[in-house]
PDB file of C-alpha atoms in Angstrom:
ATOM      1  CA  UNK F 275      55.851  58.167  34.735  1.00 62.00           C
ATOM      2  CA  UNK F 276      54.257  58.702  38.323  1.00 80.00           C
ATOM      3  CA  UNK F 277      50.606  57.480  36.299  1.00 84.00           C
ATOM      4  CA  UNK F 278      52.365  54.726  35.339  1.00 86.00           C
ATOM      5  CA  UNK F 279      53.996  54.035  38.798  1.00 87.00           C
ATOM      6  CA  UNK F 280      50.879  54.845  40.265  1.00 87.00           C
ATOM      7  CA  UNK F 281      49.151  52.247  38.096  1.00 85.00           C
ATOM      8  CA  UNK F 282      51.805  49.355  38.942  1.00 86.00           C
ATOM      9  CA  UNK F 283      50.956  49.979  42.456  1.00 85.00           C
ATOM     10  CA  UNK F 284      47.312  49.995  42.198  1.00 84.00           C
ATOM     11  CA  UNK F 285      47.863  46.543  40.317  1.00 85.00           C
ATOM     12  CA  UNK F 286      50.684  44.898  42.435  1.00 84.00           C
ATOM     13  CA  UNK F 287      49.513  41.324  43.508  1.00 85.00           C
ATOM     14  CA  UNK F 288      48.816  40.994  47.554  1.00 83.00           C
ATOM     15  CA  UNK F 289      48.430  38.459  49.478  1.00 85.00           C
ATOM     16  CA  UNK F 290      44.673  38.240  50.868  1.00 85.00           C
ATOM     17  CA  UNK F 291      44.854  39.232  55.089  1.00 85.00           C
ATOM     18  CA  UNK F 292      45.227  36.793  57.396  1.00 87.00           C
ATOM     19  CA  UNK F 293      41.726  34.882  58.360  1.00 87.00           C
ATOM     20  CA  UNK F 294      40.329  36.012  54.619  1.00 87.00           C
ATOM     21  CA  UNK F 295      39.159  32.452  53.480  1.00 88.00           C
ATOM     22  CA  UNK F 296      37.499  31.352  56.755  1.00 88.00           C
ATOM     23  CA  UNK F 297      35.520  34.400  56.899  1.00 89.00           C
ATOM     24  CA  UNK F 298      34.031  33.525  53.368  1.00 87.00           C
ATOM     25  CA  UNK F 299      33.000  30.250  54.070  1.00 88.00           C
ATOM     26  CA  UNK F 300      31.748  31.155  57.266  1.00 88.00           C
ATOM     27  CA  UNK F 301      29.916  33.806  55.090  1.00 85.00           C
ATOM     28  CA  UNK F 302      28.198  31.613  52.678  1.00 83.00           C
ATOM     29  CA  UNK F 303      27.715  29.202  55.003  1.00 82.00           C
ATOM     30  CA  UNK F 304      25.708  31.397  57.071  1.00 77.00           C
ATOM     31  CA  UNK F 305      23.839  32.524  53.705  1.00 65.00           C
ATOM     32  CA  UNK F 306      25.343  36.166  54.177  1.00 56.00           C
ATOM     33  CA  UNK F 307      24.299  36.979  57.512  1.00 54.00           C
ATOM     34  CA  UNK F 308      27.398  38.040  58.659  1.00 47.00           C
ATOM     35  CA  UNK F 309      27.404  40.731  56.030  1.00 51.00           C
ATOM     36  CA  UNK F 310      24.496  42.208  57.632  1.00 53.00           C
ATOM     37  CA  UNK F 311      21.255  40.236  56.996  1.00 55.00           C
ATOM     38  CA  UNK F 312      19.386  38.704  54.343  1.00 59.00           C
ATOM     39  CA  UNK F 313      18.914  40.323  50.921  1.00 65.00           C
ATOM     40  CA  UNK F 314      15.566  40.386  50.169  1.00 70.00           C
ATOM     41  CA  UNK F 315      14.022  38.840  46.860  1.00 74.00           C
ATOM     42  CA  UNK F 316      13.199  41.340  43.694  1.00 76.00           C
ATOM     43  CA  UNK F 317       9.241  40.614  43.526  1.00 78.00           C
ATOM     44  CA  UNK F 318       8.398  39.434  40.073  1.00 78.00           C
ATOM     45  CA  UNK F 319       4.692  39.807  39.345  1.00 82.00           C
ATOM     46  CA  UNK F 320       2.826  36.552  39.467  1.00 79.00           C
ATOM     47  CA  UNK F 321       1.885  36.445  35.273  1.00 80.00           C
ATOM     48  CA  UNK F 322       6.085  37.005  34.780  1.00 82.00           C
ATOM     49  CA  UNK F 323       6.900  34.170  36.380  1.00 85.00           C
ATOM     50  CA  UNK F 324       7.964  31.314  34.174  1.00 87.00           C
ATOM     51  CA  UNK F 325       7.330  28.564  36.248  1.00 90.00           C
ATOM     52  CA  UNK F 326       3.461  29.675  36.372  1.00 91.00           C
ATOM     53  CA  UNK F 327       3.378  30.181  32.490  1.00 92.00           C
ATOM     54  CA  UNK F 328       4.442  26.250  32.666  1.00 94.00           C
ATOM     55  CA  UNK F 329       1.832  25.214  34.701  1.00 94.00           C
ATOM     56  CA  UNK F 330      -0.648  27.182  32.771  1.00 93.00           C
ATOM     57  CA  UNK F 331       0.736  25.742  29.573  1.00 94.00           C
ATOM     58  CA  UNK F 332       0.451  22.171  31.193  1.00 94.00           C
ATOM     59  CA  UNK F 333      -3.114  22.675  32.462  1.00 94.00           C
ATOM     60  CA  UNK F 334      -4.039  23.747  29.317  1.00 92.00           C
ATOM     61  CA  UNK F 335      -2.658  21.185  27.547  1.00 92.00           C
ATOM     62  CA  UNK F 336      -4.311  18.628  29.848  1.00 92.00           C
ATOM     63  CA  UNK F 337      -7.656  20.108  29.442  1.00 91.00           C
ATOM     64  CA  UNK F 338      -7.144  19.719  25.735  1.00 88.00           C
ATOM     65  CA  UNK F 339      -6.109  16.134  25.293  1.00 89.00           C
ATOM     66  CA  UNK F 340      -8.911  14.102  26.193  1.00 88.00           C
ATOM     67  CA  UNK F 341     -11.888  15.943  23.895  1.00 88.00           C
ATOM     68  CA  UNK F 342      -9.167  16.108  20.819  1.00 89.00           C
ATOM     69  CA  UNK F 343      -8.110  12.163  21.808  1.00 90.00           C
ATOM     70  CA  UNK F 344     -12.611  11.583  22.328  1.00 91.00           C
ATOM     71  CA  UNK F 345     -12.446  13.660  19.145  1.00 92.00           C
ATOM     72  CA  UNK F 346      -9.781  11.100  16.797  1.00 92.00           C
ATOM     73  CA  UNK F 347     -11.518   8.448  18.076  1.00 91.00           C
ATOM     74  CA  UNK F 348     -14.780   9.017  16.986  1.00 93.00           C
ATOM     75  CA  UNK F 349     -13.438  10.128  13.762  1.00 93.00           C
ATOM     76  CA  UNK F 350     -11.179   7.100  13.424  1.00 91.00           C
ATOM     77  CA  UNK F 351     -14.620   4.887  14.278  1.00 90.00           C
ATOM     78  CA  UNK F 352     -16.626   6.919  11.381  1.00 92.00           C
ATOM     79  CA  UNK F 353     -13.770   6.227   9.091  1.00 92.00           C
ATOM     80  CA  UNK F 354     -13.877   2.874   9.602  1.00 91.00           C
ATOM     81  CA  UNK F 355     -16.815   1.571   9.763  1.00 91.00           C
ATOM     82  CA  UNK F 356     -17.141   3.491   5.693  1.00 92.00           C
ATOM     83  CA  UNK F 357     -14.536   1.275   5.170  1.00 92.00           C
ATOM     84  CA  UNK F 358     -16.371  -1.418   6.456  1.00 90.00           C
ATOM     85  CA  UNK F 359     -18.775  -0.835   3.980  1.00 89.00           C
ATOM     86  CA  UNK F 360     -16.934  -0.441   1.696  1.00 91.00           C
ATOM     87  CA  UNK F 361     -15.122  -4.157   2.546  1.00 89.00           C
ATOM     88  CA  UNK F 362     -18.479  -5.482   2.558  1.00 87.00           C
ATOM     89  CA  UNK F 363     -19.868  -3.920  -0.697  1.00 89.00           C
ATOM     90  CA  UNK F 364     -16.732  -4.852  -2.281  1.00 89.00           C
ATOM     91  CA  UNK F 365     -16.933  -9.026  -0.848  1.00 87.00           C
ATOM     92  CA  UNK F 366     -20.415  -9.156  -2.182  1.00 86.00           C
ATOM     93  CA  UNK F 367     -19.169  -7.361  -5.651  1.00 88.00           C
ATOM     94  CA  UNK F 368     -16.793 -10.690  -5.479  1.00 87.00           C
ATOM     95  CA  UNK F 369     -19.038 -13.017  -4.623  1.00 84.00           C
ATOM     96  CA  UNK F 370     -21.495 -12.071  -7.439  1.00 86.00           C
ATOM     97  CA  UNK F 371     -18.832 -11.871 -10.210  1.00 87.00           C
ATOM     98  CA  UNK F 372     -17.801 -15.156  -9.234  1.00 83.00           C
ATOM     99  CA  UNK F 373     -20.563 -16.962  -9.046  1.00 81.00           C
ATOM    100  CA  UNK F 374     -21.811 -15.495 -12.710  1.00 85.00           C
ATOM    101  CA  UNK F 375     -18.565 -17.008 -13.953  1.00 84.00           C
ATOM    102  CA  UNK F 376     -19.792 -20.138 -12.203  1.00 81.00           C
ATOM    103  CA  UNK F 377     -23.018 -20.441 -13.590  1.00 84.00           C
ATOM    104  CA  UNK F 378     -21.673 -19.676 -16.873  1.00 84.00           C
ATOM    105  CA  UNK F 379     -18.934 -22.265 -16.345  1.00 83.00           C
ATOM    106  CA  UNK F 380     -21.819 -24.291 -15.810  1.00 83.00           C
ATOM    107  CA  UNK F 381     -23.840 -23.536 -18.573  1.00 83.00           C
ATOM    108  CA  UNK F 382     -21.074 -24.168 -20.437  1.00 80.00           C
ATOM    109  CA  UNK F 383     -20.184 -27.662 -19.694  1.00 80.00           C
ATOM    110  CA  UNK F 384     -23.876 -28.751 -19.533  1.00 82.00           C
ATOM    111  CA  UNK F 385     -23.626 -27.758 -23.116  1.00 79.00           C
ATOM    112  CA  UNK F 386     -20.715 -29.870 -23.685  1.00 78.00           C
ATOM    113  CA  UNK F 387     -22.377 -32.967 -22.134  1.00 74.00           C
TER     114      UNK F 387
ATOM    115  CA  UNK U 239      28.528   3.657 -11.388  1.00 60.00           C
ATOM    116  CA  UNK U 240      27.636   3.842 -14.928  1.00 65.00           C
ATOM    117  CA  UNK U 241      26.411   0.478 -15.060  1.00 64.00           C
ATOM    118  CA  UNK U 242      24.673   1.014 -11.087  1.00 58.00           C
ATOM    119  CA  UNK U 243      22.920   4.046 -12.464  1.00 62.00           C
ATOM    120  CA  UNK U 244      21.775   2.446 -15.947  1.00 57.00           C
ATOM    121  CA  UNK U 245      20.497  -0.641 -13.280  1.00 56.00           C
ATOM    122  CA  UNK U 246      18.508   1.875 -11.244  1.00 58.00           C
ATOM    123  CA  UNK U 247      16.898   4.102 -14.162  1.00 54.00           C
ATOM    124  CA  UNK U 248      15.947   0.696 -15.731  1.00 53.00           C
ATOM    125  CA  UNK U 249      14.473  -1.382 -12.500  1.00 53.00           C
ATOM    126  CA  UNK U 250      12.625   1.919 -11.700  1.00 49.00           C
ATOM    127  CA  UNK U 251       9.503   1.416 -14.005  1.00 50.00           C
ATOM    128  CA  UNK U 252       8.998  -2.070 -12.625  1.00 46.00           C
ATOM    129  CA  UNK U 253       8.919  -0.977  -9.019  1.00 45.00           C
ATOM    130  CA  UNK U 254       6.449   1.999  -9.960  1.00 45.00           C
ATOM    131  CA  UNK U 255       4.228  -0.964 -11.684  1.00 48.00           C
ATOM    132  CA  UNK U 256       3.497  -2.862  -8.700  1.00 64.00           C
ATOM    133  CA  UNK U 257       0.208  -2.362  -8.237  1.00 77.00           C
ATOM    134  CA  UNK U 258      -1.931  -1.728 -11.358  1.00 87.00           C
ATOM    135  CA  UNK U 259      -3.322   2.055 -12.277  1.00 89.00           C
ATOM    136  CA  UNK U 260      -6.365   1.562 -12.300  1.00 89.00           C
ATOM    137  CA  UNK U 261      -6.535   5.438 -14.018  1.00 90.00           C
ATOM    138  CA  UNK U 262      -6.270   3.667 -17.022  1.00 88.00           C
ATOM    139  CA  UNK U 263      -9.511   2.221 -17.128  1.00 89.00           C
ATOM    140  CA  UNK U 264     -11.049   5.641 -17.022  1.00 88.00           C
ATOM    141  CA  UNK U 265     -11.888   5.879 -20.470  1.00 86.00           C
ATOM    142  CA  UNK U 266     -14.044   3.025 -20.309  1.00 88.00           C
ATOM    143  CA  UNK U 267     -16.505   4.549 -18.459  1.00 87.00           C
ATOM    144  CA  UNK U 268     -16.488   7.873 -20.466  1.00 88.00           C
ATOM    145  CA  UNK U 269     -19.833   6.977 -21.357  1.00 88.00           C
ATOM    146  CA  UNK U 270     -20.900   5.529 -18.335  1.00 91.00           C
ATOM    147  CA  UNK U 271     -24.349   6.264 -16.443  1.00 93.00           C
ATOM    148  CA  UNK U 272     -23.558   5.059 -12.667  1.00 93.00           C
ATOM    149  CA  UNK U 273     -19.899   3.848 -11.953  1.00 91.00           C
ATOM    150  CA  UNK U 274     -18.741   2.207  -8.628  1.00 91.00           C
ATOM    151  CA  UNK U 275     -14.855   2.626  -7.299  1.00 92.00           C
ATOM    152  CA  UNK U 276     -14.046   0.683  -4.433  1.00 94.00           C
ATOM    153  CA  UNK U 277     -10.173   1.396  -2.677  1.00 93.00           C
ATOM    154  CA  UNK U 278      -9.255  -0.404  -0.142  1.00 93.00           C
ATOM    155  CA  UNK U 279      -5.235  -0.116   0.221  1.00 92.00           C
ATOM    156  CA  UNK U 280      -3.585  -1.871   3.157  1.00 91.00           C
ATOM    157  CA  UNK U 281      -4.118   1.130   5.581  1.00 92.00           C
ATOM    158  CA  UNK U 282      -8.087   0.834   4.965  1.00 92.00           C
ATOM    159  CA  UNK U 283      -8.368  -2.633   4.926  1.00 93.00           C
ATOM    160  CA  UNK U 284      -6.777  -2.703   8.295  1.00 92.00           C
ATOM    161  CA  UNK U 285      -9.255   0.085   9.213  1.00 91.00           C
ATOM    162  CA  UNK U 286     -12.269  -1.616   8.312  1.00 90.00           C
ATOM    163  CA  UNK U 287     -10.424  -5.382   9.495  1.00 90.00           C
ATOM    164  CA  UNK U 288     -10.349  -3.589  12.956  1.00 88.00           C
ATOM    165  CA  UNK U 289     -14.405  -3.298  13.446  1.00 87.00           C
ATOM    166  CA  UNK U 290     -14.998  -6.699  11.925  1.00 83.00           C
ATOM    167  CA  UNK U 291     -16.151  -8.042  15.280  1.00 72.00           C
ATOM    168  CA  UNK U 292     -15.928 -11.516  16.265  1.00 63.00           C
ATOM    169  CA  UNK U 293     -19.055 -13.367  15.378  1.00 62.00           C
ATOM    170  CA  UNK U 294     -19.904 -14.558  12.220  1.00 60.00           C
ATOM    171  CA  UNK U 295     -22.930 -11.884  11.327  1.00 57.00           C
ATOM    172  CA  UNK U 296     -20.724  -9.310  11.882  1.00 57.00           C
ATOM    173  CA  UNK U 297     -17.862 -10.130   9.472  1.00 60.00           C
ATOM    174  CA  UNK U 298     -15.792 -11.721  12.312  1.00 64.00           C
ATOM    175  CA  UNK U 299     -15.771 -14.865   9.955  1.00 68.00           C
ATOM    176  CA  UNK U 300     -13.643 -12.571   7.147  1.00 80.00           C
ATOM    177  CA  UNK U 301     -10.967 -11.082   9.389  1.00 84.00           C
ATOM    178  CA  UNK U 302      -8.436 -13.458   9.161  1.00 82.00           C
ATOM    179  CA  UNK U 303      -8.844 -13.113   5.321  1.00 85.00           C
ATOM    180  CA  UNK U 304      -9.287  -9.351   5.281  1.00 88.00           C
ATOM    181  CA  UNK U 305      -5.940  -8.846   7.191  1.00 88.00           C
ATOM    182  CA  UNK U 306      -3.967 -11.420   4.843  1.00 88.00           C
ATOM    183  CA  UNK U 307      -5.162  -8.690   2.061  1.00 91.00           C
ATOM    184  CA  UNK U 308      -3.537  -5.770   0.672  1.00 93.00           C
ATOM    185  CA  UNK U 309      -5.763  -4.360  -1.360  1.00 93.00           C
ATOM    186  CA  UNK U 310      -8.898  -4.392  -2.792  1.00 93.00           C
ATOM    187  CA  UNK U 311      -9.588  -2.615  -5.840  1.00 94.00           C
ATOM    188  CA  UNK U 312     -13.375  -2.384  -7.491  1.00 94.00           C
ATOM    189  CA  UNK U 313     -13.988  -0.557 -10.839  1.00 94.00           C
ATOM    190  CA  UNK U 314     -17.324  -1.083 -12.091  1.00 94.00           C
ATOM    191  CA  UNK U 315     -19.184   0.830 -15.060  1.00 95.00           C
ATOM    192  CA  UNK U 316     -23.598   0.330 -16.124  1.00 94.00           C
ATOM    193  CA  UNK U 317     -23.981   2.060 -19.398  1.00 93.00           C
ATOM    194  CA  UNK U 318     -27.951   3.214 -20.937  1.00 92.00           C
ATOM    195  CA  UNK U 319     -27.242   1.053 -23.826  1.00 89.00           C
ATOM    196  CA  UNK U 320     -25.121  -1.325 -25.504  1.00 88.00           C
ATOM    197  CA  UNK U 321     -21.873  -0.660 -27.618  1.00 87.00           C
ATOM    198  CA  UNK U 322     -20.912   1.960 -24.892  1.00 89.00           C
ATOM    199  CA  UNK U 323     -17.856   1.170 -24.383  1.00 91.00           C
ATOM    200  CA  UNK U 324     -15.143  -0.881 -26.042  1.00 88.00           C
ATOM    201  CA  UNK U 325     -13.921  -4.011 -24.079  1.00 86.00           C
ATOM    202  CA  UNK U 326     -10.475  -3.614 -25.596  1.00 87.00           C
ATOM    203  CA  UNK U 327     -10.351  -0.820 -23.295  1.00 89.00           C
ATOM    204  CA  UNK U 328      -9.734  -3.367 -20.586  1.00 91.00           C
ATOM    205  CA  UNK U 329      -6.681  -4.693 -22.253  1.00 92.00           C
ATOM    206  CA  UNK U 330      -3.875  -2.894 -19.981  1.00 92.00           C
ATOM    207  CA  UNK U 331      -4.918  -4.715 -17.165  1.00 93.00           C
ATOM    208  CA  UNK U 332      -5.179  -7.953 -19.018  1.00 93.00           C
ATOM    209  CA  UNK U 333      -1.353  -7.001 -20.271  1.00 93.00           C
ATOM    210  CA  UNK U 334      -0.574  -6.361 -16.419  1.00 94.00           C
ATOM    211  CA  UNK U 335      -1.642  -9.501 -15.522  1.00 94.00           C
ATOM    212  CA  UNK U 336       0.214 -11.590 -17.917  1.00 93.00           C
ATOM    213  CA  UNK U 337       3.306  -9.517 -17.090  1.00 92.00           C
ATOM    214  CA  UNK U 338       3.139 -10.107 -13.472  1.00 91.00           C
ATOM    215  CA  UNK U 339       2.622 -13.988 -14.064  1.00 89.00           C
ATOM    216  CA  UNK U 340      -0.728 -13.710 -13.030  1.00 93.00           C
ATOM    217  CA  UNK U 341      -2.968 -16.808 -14.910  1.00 92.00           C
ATOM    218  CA  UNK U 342      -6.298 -16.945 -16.333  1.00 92.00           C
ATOM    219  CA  UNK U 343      -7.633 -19.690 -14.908  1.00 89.00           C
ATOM    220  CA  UNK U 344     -11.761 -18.973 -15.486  1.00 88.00           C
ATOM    221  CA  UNK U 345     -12.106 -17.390 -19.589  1.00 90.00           C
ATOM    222  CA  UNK U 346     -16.025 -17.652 -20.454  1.00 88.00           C
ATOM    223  CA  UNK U 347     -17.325 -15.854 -23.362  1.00 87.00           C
ATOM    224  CA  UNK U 348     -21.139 -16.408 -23.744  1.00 84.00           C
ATOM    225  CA  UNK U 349     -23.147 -14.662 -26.194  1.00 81.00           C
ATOM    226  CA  UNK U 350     -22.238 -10.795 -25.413  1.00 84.00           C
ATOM    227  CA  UNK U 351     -20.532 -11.306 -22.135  1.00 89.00           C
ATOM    228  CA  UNK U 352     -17.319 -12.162 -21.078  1.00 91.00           C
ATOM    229  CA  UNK U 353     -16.323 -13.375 -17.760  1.00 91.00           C
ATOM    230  CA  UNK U 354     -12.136 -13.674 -16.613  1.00 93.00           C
ATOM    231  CA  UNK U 355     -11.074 -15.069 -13.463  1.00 91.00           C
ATOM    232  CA  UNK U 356      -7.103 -14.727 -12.474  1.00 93.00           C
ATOM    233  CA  UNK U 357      -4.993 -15.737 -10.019  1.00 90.00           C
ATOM    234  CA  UNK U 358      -1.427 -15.261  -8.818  1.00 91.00           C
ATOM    235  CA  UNK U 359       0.300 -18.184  -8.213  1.00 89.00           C
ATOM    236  CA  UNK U 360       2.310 -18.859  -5.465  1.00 86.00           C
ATOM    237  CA  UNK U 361       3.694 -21.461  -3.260  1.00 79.00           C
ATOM    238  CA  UNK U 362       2.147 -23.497  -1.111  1.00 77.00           C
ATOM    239  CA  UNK U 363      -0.904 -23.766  -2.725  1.00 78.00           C
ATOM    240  CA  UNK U 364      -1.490 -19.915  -2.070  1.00 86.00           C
ATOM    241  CA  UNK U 365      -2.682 -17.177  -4.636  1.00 89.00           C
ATOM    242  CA  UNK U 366      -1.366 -14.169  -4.118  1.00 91.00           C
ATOM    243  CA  UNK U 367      -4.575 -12.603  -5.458  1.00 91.00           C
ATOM    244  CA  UNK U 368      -7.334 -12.780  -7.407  1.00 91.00           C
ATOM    245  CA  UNK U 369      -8.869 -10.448 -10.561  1.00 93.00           C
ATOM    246  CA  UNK U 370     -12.036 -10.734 -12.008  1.00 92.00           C
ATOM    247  CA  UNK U 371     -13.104  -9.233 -15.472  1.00 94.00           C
ATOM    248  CA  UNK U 372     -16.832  -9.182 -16.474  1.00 93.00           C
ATOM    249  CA  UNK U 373     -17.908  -7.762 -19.027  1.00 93.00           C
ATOM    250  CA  UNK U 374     -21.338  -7.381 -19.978  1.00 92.00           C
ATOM    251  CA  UNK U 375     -23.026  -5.430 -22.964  1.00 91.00           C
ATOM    252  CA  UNK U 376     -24.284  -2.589 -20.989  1.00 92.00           C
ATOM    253  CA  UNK U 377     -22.357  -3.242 -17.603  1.00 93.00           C
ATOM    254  CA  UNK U 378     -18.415  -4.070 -17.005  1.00 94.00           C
ATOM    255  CA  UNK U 379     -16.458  -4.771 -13.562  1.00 95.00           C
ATOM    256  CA  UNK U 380     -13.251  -5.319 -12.675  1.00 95.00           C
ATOM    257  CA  UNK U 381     -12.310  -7.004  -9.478  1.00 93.00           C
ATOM    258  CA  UNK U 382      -8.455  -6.713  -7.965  1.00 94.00           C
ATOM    259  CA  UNK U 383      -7.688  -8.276  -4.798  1.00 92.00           C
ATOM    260  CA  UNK U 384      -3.977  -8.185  -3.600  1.00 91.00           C
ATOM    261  CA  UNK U 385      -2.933 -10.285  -0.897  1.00 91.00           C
ATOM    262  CA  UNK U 386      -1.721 -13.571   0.009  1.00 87.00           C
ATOM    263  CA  UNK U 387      -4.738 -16.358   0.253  1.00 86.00           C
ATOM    264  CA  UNK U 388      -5.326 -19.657   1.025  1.00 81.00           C
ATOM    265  CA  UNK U 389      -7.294 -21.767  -0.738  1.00 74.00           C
ATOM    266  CA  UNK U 390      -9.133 -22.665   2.239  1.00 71.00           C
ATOM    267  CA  UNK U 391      -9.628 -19.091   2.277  1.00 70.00           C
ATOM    268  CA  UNK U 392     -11.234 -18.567  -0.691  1.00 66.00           C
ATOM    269  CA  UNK U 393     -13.119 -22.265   0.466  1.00 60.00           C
ATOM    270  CA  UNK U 394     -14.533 -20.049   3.904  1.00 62.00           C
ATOM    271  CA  UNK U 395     -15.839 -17.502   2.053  1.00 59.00           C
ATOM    272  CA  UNK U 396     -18.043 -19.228  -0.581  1.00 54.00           C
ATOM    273  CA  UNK U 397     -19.282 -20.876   1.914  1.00 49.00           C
ATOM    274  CA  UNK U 398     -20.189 -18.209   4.531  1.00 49.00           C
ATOM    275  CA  UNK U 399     -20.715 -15.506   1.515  1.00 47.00           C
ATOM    276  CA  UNK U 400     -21.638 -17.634  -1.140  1.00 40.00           C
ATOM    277  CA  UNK U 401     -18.144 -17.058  -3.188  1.00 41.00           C
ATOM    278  CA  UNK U 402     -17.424 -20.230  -5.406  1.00 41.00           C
ATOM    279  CA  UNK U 403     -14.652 -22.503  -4.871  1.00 47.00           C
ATOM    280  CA  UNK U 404     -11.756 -21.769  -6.541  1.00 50.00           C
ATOM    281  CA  UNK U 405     -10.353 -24.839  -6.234  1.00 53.00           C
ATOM    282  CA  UNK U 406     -12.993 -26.292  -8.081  1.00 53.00           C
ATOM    283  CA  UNK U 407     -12.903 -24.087 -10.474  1.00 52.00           C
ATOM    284  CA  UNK U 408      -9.494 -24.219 -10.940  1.00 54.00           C
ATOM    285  CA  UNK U 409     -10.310 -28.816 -11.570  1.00 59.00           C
ATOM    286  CA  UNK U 410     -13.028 -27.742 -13.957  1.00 56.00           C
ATOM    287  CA  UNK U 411     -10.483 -25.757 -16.331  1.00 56.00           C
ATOM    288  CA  UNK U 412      -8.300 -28.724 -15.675  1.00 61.00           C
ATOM    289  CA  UNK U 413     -11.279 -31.046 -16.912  1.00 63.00           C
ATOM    290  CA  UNK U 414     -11.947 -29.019 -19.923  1.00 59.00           C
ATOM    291  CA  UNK U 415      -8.582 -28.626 -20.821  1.00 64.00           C
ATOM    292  CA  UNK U 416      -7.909 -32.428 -20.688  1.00 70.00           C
ATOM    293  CA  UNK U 417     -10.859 -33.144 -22.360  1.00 63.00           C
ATOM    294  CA  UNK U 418     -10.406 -30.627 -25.092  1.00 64.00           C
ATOM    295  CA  UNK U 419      -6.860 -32.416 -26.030  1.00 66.00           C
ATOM    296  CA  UNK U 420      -8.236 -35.820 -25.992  1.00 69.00           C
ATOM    297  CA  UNK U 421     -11.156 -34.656 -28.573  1.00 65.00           C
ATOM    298  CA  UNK U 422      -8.484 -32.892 -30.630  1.00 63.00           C
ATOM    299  CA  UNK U 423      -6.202 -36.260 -30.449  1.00 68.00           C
ATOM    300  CA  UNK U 424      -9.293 -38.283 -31.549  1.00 68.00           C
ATOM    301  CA  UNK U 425     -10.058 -35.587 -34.346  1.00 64.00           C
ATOM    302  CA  UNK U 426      -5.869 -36.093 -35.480  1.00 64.00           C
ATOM    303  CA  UNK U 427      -6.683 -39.806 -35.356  1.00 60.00           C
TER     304      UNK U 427
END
């Protein structure tokens, strides 16, 4: 029973002392100086930082835009210019198919006259 | 649902035959020495439309054409000799055509050759393409172009690329046809 007792007390609910609140704003407004100076940063080595893998990762990625974007664009120019070839070649395929049916057309009717 | 599902299966076959196969003219060239294939879907035409430049040596005059296209199709076959291939084989796209409404308006047979012009009616007095079949004994081509055209269109062309008038064409089968009935009224007379 006294464990018991013993934990009831350790438990009870008490009111914080007199002043408690004000001294922990005027702690955090004073960034813990009033708890005995400044804690001082945990150095993190410069590769583990995350904010310099970004920047690496941007830099990186800038640097390999413009010779893949160069890159697409001279592939994109080779592609089509084949297919303007390949426009043209087909046009004149046209043209000459056509105008054999004309000439036979002709033919044809000159016969008829 | 029955009826929705019996609706799909049964549209299905004439959505995957909007544009021809052109596989199916493979067999024509089985015996073929040299064969030319020419596809130009709308992603290459707009490709190619895109370094047309503007003046008229450099294909500037056919832009405005080119990019009313959507495709332009070129089979063509040359054979070492004659009776190579059979020009029945070019029946399924002649059985396209007619199915699509497509109509002959050119149909010249001359000695061993044969030469088909088509056209897509539409309104407006546009085409919404144009097919050529030639047939020749030891070469055959098949032109397909897909796209909505003007007749003016077609006009440009023959004259900057020497392509004949359609529209002239088109009055010449008109001619012929007209004639034709009046010499088979005379012969009924």
């Amino acid at each position: 029973m006294s464990f018991e007792d013993d934990l009831r007390s350790a438990l009870r609910r008490e009111a914080a002392p007199d002043g408690f609140a004000e001294r922990v704003i005027a702690l955090a407004c004073s960034g813990g100086a009033a708890s005995g100076g400044a804690k001082r940063p945990i150095p993190i080595a410069l590769w583990r930082r995350p904010l310099v893998w970004a920047i690496a990762a941007g830099l990186l990625v800038a640097a390999a835009i413009p010779p893949a974007a160069s890159e697409y664009r001279r592939r994109r120019e080779e592609r089509a210019m084949a297919a303007k070839q390949e426009l043209l070649m087909a046009l004149t395929v046209t043209r000459v198919k056509l105008r054999k049916a004309q000439d036979k057309i002709q033919r044809t009717q000159r016969r008829a006259l | 649902m029955r009826k929705l599902i019996l609706l799909t299966v049964l549209t299905l076959p004439l959505a995957a035959q909007d544009t021809f196969d052109f596989a199916v003219l493979d067999k024509l060239g089985a015996n073929a020495t040299s064969r030319s294939n020419i596809t130009l879907d709308g992603d290459m035409l707009k490709l190619a439309s895109s370094v047309l430049g503007g003046n008229k040596n450099d294909g500037g005059d056919i832009k405005a054409l080119v990019d009313s296209l959507h495709g332009i199709y070129i089979r063509s076959w040359e054979f070492d000799k004659e009776g190579q291939y059979n020009e029945a084989d070019l029946g399924p796209l002649r059985d396209y055509l007619k199915q699509h409404r497509w109509s002959k308006i050119v149909d010249v047979h001359e000695k061993k050759e044969i030469s088909e012009i088509w056209t897509l009616p539409q309104d407006n007095s546009r085409i919404g393409g144009i097919a050529i079949l030639s047939a020749e004994p030891k070469e055959a081509t098949v032109v397909y172009i897909n796209g909505s055209l003007k007749a003016e269109d077609i006009a440009k062309l023959s004259g900057t690329m020497g392509i004949p008038d359609i529209k002239s064409m088109q009055e010449a089968k008109k001619k012929q046809a007209s004639k034709d009935k009046t010499s088979k009224d005379d012969e009924e007379n």
